[in-house]
C-alpha positions as semicolon CSV with decimal commas, in nm:
position;residue;x (nm);y (nm);z (nm)
1;E;-2,344;5,799;0,592
2;H;-2,081;5,584;0,457
3;F;-2,103;5,224;0,485
4;P;-2,406;5,169;0,712
5;S;-2,451;4,813;0,777
6;F;-2,077;4,791;0,907
7;Y;-2,128;5,084;1,190
8;P;-2,395;4,789;1,410
9;L;-2,088;4,512;1,352
10;W;-1,798;4,828;1,447
11;K;-2,007;4,958;1,717
12;K;-1,959;4,583;1,891
13;L;-1,602;4,566;1,815
14;T;-1,410;4,452;2,118
15;P;-1,170;4,502;2,268
16;K;-1,165;4,859;2,139
17;L;-0,859;4,923;1,952
18;K;-1,035;4,631;1,794
19;M;-1,280;4,991;1,671
20;W;-0,959;5,200;1,575
21;D;-0,828;4,942;1,387
22;A;-1,140;4,893;1,186
23;V;-1,223;5,270;1,094
24;R;-0,915;5,315;0,961
25;P;-0,942;5,163;0,644
26;V;-1,333;5,330;0,617
27;I;-1,131;5,739;0,673
28;L;-0,890;5,571;0,382
29;H;-1,118;5,467;0,126
30;V;-1,357;5,743;0,192
31;Y;-1,097;6,024;0,151
32;G;-0,774;5,893;0,137
33;G;-0,428;6,009;0,289
34;I;-0,160;5,861;0,506
35;Y;-0,229;5,690;0,861
36;L;0,038;5,664;1,053
37;D;0,107;5,511;1,460
38;H;0,254;5,784;1,691
39;D;0,510;5,550;1,738
40;I;0,634;5,507;1,375
41;K;1,010;5,588;1,284
42;C;1,106;5,733;0,962
43;N;1,422;5,592;0,894
44;R;1,484;5,736;0,546
45;V;1,503;6,089;0,458
46;G;1,331;6,174;0,132
47;F;1,027;5,960;0,025
48;S;0,955;6,055;-0,337
49;E;0,693;5,798;-0,349
50;W;0,484;6,066;-0,151
51;I;0,482;6,274;-0,379
52;D;0,430;6,103;-0,702
53;P;0,097;6,178;-0,816
54;G;0,144;5,796;-0,956
55;T;0,145;5,617;-0,585
56;R;-0,166;5,526;-0,522
57;L;-0,091;5,293;-0,181
58;M;0,174;5,272;0,038
59;I;0,162;4,981;0,292
60;R;0,479;4,924;0,573
61;K;0,590;4,582;0,561
62;E;0,791;4,408;0,852
63;Y;0,983;4,114;0,834
64;Y;0,989;3,871;1,147
65;D;1,150;3,509;1,235
66;G;0,871;3,226;1,119
67;G;1,024;3,007;1,384
68;D;1,208;2,768;1,161
69;G;1,519;2,955;1,073
70;K;1,323;3,137;0,724
71;K;1,183;3,503;0,723
72;R;0,840;3,592;0,690
73;I;0,633;3,929;0,562
74;T;0,401;4,077;0,750
75;I;0,196;4,353;0,684
76;T;0,111;4,589;0,965
77;N;-0,190;4,833;1,013
78;S;0,084;5,100;1,155
79;F;0,139;5,310;0,825
80;M;-0,086;5,305;0,528
81;A;-0,132;5,568;0,299
82;S;-0,362;5,574;-0,062
83;A;-0,579;5,742;-0,320
84;K;-0,914;5,767;-0,210
85;S;-1,142;5,471;-0,299
86;H;-0,837;5,250;-0,383
87;P;-0,993;4,924;-0,419
88;L;-0,817;4,723;-0,130
89;W;-0,968;4,904;0,158
90;L;-1,330;4,763;0,062
91;T;-1,144;4,429;0,123
92;Y;-0,949;4,535;0,393
93;I;-1,362;4,608;0,525
94;E;-1,516;4,325;0,396
95;N;-1,194;4,111;0,567
96;I;-1,305;4,228;0,878
97;I;-1,615;4,154;0,884
98;K;-1,639;3,838;0,810
99;E;-1,394;3,755;1,109
100;I;-1,625;3,884;1,349
101;P;-1,785;3,680;1,516
102;F;-2,117;3,736;1,602
């Protein structure tokens, strides 16, 4: 029903882990909500952003060493939350489709 042109491409993704990575933004775009990997640990108590109706999108960022002594930032898919129909997910899905090698 949602993203019918994406479904046949999604079914071809390998390994299967990529299928789950690719379906998360679809679910968040259609329904909104929170996705959290089972091994994520909250280090803060009290997330006022979670209950603020003005919060439309939350994504986890991590810092890593770029190998040159400089810290880099990466955005992960281990924690994602958004309001229904947030436009970021359409861009995310379009980029997944562009990266599929077939």
